[in-house]
Amino acid sequence: MSKTIIALSILNVNVFELDSVLKKAVKAKIDWLHFDMMDGYFVKNFSFSLNIMKQIKERYNIFIDTHLMITNPEYHAVQFANAGSNLVTFHFEACSYSEITHLLNEYSYTKKRIGIVLNINTKISQIYEYLPRLDVVVLMGVEPGKGGQKFNEKVLNKIVKLKEYIQKNNLKTLIEVDGGIKIKEARLCREAGADILVAGTFLTKSDNFSSDLLKLKGQ
Ligand code: DX5
Ligand code: ZN
């Protein structure tokens, strides 16, 4: 089984502590930085700006996994890829069929990775037809819009079913789980078949960042 990728979400980090958290994460060899973008409409909250993502990329050159919690992601996904995101994921719930197809077509020229995000109550069968074109499917473990929420174990069965479908169809799509991940949740998600885990509050508030990072990886 390949090693679990951990993506650090900085959504809950105090802006005056952000650089020290990033330094600590890079020193601990975090795999990815999970960058949550919110427009106050798709989710009733705001977060960072594109410029902040660019500045972080310039300083740390870390793999950036940008999670678009925005309406009309088809207008912005390419922009985030061109600004330094290595992977851009957008919500199935924010798009219609034609918009998803248009986004995937446009985005393919960036040669960056692409993924679709599913909220807890969205069925995985809704995205089966797109899977061959997706590098990642993100399954939300919480309602999108804020960090520090409790993990909803309903997502575990979705991980199992999606993994079965991916393997049965010889696809390469990876499964990312986003929200509420601590040590026990990380183990449950790994056992269910998740490849990538997003950890925000648990890691950014940890006094033992490096050892907690390894525990999330099951090491
Ligand atoms: C929630 C975000 C998640 C969240 C993860 O809308 O998409 O990435 O910040 O943070 P924790 O681990 O605190 O749930
Ligand atoms: Zn996220």
Short mmCIF file of C-alpha atoms and ligand atoms in Angstrom, two decimals:
data_model
loop_
_atom_site.label_atom_id
_atom_site.label_comp_id
_atom_site.label_asym_id
_atom_site.label_seq_id
_atom_site.Cartn_x
_atom_site.Cartn_y
_atom_site.Cartn_z
CA MET A 1 0.00 0.00 0.00
CA SER A 2 1.57 3.35 -1.01
CA LYS A 3 2.36 5.93 1.72
CA THR A 4 -0.48 8.20 2.85
CA ILE A 5 -0.11 11.83 1.73
CA ILE A 6 -0.86 14.44 4.40
CA ALA A 7 -2.06 17.86 3.28
CA LEU A 8 -1.89 20.60 5.91
CA SER A 9 -4.88 22.97 5.97
CA ILE A 10 -3.99 26.44 7.28
CA LEU A 11 -7.60 27.65 7.38
CA ASN A 12 -7.67 27.87 11.18
CA VAL A 13 -4.20 29.41 11.59
CA ASN A 14 -3.93 32.92 13.06
CA VAL A 15 -2.44 35.11 10.32
CA PHE A 16 0.33 36.33 12.67
CA GLU A 17 1.38 32.71 13.29
CA LEU A 18 1.08 31.60 9.66
CA ASP A 19 4.75 31.88 8.69
CA SER A 20 5.97 29.99 11.78
CA VAL A 21 3.41 27.22 11.11
CA LEU A 22 4.58 26.99 7.49
CA LYS A 23 8.26 26.89 8.57
CA LYS A 24 7.46 24.08 11.08
CA ALA A 25 5.48 22.16 8.44
CA VAL A 26 8.20 22.39 5.79
CA LYS A 27 10.83 21.35 8.37
CA ALA A 28 8.68 18.32 9.27
CA LYS A 29 8.49 17.53 5.53
CA ILE A 30 4.72 17.92 5.15
CA ASP A 31 3.68 16.51 1.78
CA TRP A 32 1.16 19.10 0.61
CA LEU A 33 -0.30 22.43 1.68
CA HIS A 34 -4.11 22.45 1.47
CA PHE A 35 -5.26 25.94 0.53
CA ASP A 36 -8.96 26.59 1.23
CA MET A 37 -10.57 29.28 -0.93
CA MET A 38 -14.06 30.51 0.02
CA ASP A 39 -16.25 33.13 -1.69
CA GLY A 40 -18.80 33.79 1.07
CA TYR A 41 -21.52 32.50 -1.29
CA PHE A 42 -20.95 28.79 -1.94
CA VAL A 43 -20.00 28.64 1.77
CA LYS A 44 -20.93 31.39 4.21
CA ASN A 45 -17.32 32.23 5.00
CA PHE A 46 -14.23 33.81 3.52
CA SER A 47 -10.61 32.68 3.76
CA PHE A 48 -7.40 33.59 1.94
CA SER A 49 -6.67 35.39 -1.31
CA LEU A 50 -5.00 34.20 -4.49
CA ASN A 51 -2.11 36.55 -3.71
CA ILE A 52 -1.41 34.86 -0.38
CA MET A 53 -1.26 31.52 -2.17
CA LYS A 54 1.21 32.98 -4.70
CA GLN A 55 3.41 34.43 -1.93
CA ILE A 56 3.47 31.12 -0.04
CA LYS A 57 4.37 29.26 -3.25
CA GLU A 58 7.19 31.72 -4.02
CA ARG A 59 8.67 31.43 -0.54
CA TYR A 60 8.23 27.70 0.19
CA ASN A 61 7.74 26.07 -3.25
CA ILE A 62 5.55 23.45 -1.60
CA PHE A 63 2.94 21.28 -3.42
CA ILE A 64 -0.28 23.32 -3.17
CA ASP A 65 -3.66 21.56 -3.16
CA THR A 66 -6.21 24.35 -3.67
CA HIS A 67 -9.75 23.57 -2.52
CA LEU A 68 -12.22 25.89 -4.27
CA MET A 69 -15.32 26.35 -2.14
CA ILE A 70 -16.66 28.87 -4.62
CA THR A 71 -19.48 29.31 -7.12
CA ASN A 72 -18.56 29.28 -10.83
CA PRO A 73 -15.25 27.45 -10.31
CA GLU A 74 -15.12 27.08 -14.10
CA TYR A 75 -14.15 30.79 -14.22
CA HIS A 76 -11.29 30.46 -11.70
CA ALA A 77 -9.75 26.97 -11.68
CA VAL A 78 -7.27 27.76 -14.48
CA GLN A 79 -6.30 31.04 -12.75
CA PHE A 80 -5.34 29.13 -9.57
CA ALA A 81 -3.39 26.57 -11.57
CA ASN A 82 -1.48 29.35 -13.34
CA ALA A 83 -0.86 31.10 -10.00
CA GLY A 84 0.97 28.07 -8.59
CA SER A 85 -1.53 25.42 -7.48
CA ASN A 86 -0.30 21.91 -8.26
CA LEU A 87 -3.79 20.51 -7.80
CA VAL A 88 -7.10 22.37 -7.94
CA THR A 89 -10.29 20.78 -6.64
CA PHE A 90 -13.79 22.18 -7.08
CA HIS A 91 -17.20 21.23 -5.71
CA PHE A 92 -19.55 19.05 -7.74
CA GLU A 93 -22.38 20.92 -5.98
CA ALA A 94 -21.21 24.25 -7.44
CA CYS A 95 -21.53 23.12 -11.07
CA SER A 96 -23.90 21.81 -13.72
CA TYR A 97 -22.92 19.00 -16.13
CA SER A 98 -21.91 21.42 -18.90
CA GLU A 99 -19.86 23.56 -16.52
CA ILE A 100 -17.90 20.53 -15.26
CA THR A 101 -17.16 19.40 -18.81
CA HIS A 102 -16.17 22.94 -19.81
CA LEU A 103 -13.91 23.28 -16.76
CA LEU A 104 -12.18 19.93 -17.37
CA ASN A 105 -11.61 20.79 -21.04
CA GLU A 106 -10.17 24.25 -20.31
CA TYR A 107 -8.15 23.03 -17.33
CA SER A 108 -6.48 20.18 -19.24
CA TYR A 109 -4.17 22.69 -20.97
CA THR A 110 -2.61 23.70 -17.64
CA LYS A 111 -1.12 20.19 -17.27
CA LYS A 112 -1.81 20.55 -13.53
CA ARG A 113 -3.76 18.01 -11.45
CA ILE A 114 -7.55 18.34 -11.09
CA GLY A 115 -10.13 16.96 -8.67
CA ILE A 116 -13.82 17.11 -7.78
CA VAL A 117 -15.01 17.56 -4.19
CA LEU A 118 -18.16 15.84 -2.86
CA ASN A 119 -20.03 17.04 0.21
CA ILE A 120 -21.06 14.40 2.74
CA ASN A 121 -24.57 13.92 1.33
CA THR A 122 -23.53 13.87 -2.36
CA LYS A 123 -23.48 10.34 -3.82
CA ILE A 124 -20.18 9.13 -5.33
CA SER A 125 -22.09 7.74 -8.33
CA GLN A 126 -22.64 11.37 -9.40
CA ILE A 127 -18.99 11.61 -10.50
CA TYR A 128 -18.34 8.11 -11.91
CA GLU A 129 -18.48 9.44 -15.49
CA TYR A 130 -15.75 12.02 -14.77
CA LEU A 131 -13.37 9.67 -12.93
CA PRO A 132 -11.13 8.81 -15.93
CA ARG A 133 -10.33 12.56 -16.21
CA LEU A 134 -9.75 13.15 -12.47
CA ASP A 135 -6.47 12.88 -10.58
CA VAL A 136 -8.26 13.16 -7.23
CA VAL A 137 -11.73 12.89 -5.71
CA VAL A 138 -12.07 14.75 -2.41
CA LEU A 139 -14.65 13.36 0.01
CA MET A 140 -15.59 15.92 2.68
CA GLY A 141 -15.46 14.64 6.26
CA VAL A 142 -17.22 17.80 7.49
CA GLU A 143 -19.61 20.41 6.08
CA PRO A 144 -17.43 22.82 4.03
CA GLY A 145 -16.89 26.31 5.36
CA LYS A 146 -14.80 26.12 8.52
CA GLY A 147 -12.05 24.23 10.29
CA GLY A 148 -12.16 22.48 13.66
CA GLN A 149 -15.37 20.51 13.06
CA LYS A 150 -16.08 16.90 14.16
CA PHE A 151 -15.41 14.16 11.58
CA ASN A 152 -18.60 12.59 10.16
CA GLU A 153 -18.07 8.80 9.93
CA LYS A 154 -20.67 8.62 7.14
CA VAL A 155 -17.80 9.34 4.75
CA LEU A 156 -16.02 6.03 5.57
CA ASN A 157 -18.45 3.92 3.55
CA LYS A 158 -18.09 6.35 0.61
CA ILE A 159 -14.30 5.83 0.70
CA VAL A 160 -14.72 2.04 0.61
CA LYS A 161 -17.22 2.15 -2.28
CA LEU A 162 -15.23 4.68 -4.30
CA LYS A 163 -12.01 2.69 -3.82
CA GLU A 164 -13.78 -0.48 -5.01
CA TYR A 165 -15.08 1.33 -8.11
CA ILE A 166 -11.64 2.83 -8.92
CA GLN A 167 -9.90 -0.55 -8.57
CA LYS A 168 -12.61 -2.44 -10.51
CA ASN A 169 -12.25 0.01 -13.41
CA ASN A 170 -8.43 0.17 -13.30
CA LEU A 171 -8.46 3.89 -12.72
CA LYS A 172 -5.62 5.91 -11.15
CA THR A 173 -7.77 8.46 -9.31
CA LEU A 174 -6.66 9.10 -5.72
CA ILE A 175 -9.08 9.56 -2.80
CA GLU A 176 -8.58 12.58 -0.52
CA VAL A 177 -10.54 13.07 2.72
CA ASP A 178 -10.94 16.61 3.98
CA GLY A 179 -12.08 17.75 7.43
CA GLY A 180 -12.02 16.62 11.06
CA ILE A 181 -8.97 14.36 10.70
CA LYS A 182 -7.19 13.37 13.92
CA ILE A 183 -5.25 10.17 14.71
CA LYS A 184 -8.23 7.79 15.01
CA GLU A 185 -10.02 9.29 11.96
CA ALA A 186 -6.81 9.06 9.96
CA ARG A 187 -6.53 5.32 10.75
CA LEU A 188 -10.18 4.69 9.82
CA CYS A 189 -9.78 6.58 6.52
CA ARG A 190 -6.52 4.81 5.65
CA GLU A 191 -8.11 1.41 6.37
CA ALA A 192 -11.10 2.39 4.18
CA GLY A 193 -8.75 3.17 1.27
CA ALA A 194 -7.98 6.90 1.44
CA ASP A 195 -4.71 8.02 -0.22
CA ILE A 196 -4.58 11.65 0.95
CA LEU A 197 -5.71 13.13 4.27
CA VAL A 198 -6.23 16.84 4.95
CA ALA A 199 -5.36 17.82 8.52
CA GLY A 200 -5.90 21.36 9.78
CA THR A 201 -6.65 22.05 13.43
CA PHE A 202 -5.22 18.78 14.78
CA LEU A 203 -1.80 19.47 13.26
CA THR A 204 -1.64 23.27 13.44
CA LYS A 205 -2.49 23.17 17.17
CA SER A 206 -0.18 20.25 17.91
CA ASP A 207 2.79 20.61 20.29
CA ASN A 208 4.43 17.60 18.61
CA PHE A 209 3.97 18.46 14.94
CA SER A 210 6.49 15.97 13.53
CA SER A 211 5.40 12.98 15.61
CA ASP A 212 1.69 13.74 15.11
CA LEU A 213 2.32 14.01 11.36
CA LEU A 214 3.85 10.52 11.39
CA LYS A 215 0.89 9.19 13.43
CA LEU A 216 -1.52 10.53 10.78
CA LYS A 217 0.51 8.60 8.20
CA GLY A 218 0.26 5.43 10.32
CA GLN A 219 4.02 5.39 10.89
C1 DX5 B 1 -13.32 23.00 5.62
C2 DX5 B 1 -12.01 22.89 4.85
C3 DX5 B 1 -11.05 21.89 5.46
C4 DX5 B 1 -10.70 22.24 6.92
C5 DX5 B 1 -9.83 21.16 7.50
O1 DX5 B 1 -14.24 23.72 4.84
O2 DX5 B 1 -12.24 22.49 3.52
O3 DX5 B 1 -9.87 21.83 4.66
O4 DX5 B 1 -10.00 23.46 6.93
O5 DX5 B 1 -9.49 21.56 8.79
P1 DX5 B 1 -9.81 20.63 10.07
O6 DX5 B 1 -8.77 19.53 10.00
O7 DX5 B 1 -9.61 21.55 11.23
O8 DX5 B 1 -11.20 20.12 9.90
ZN ZN B 2 -10.49 21.99 2.39
#
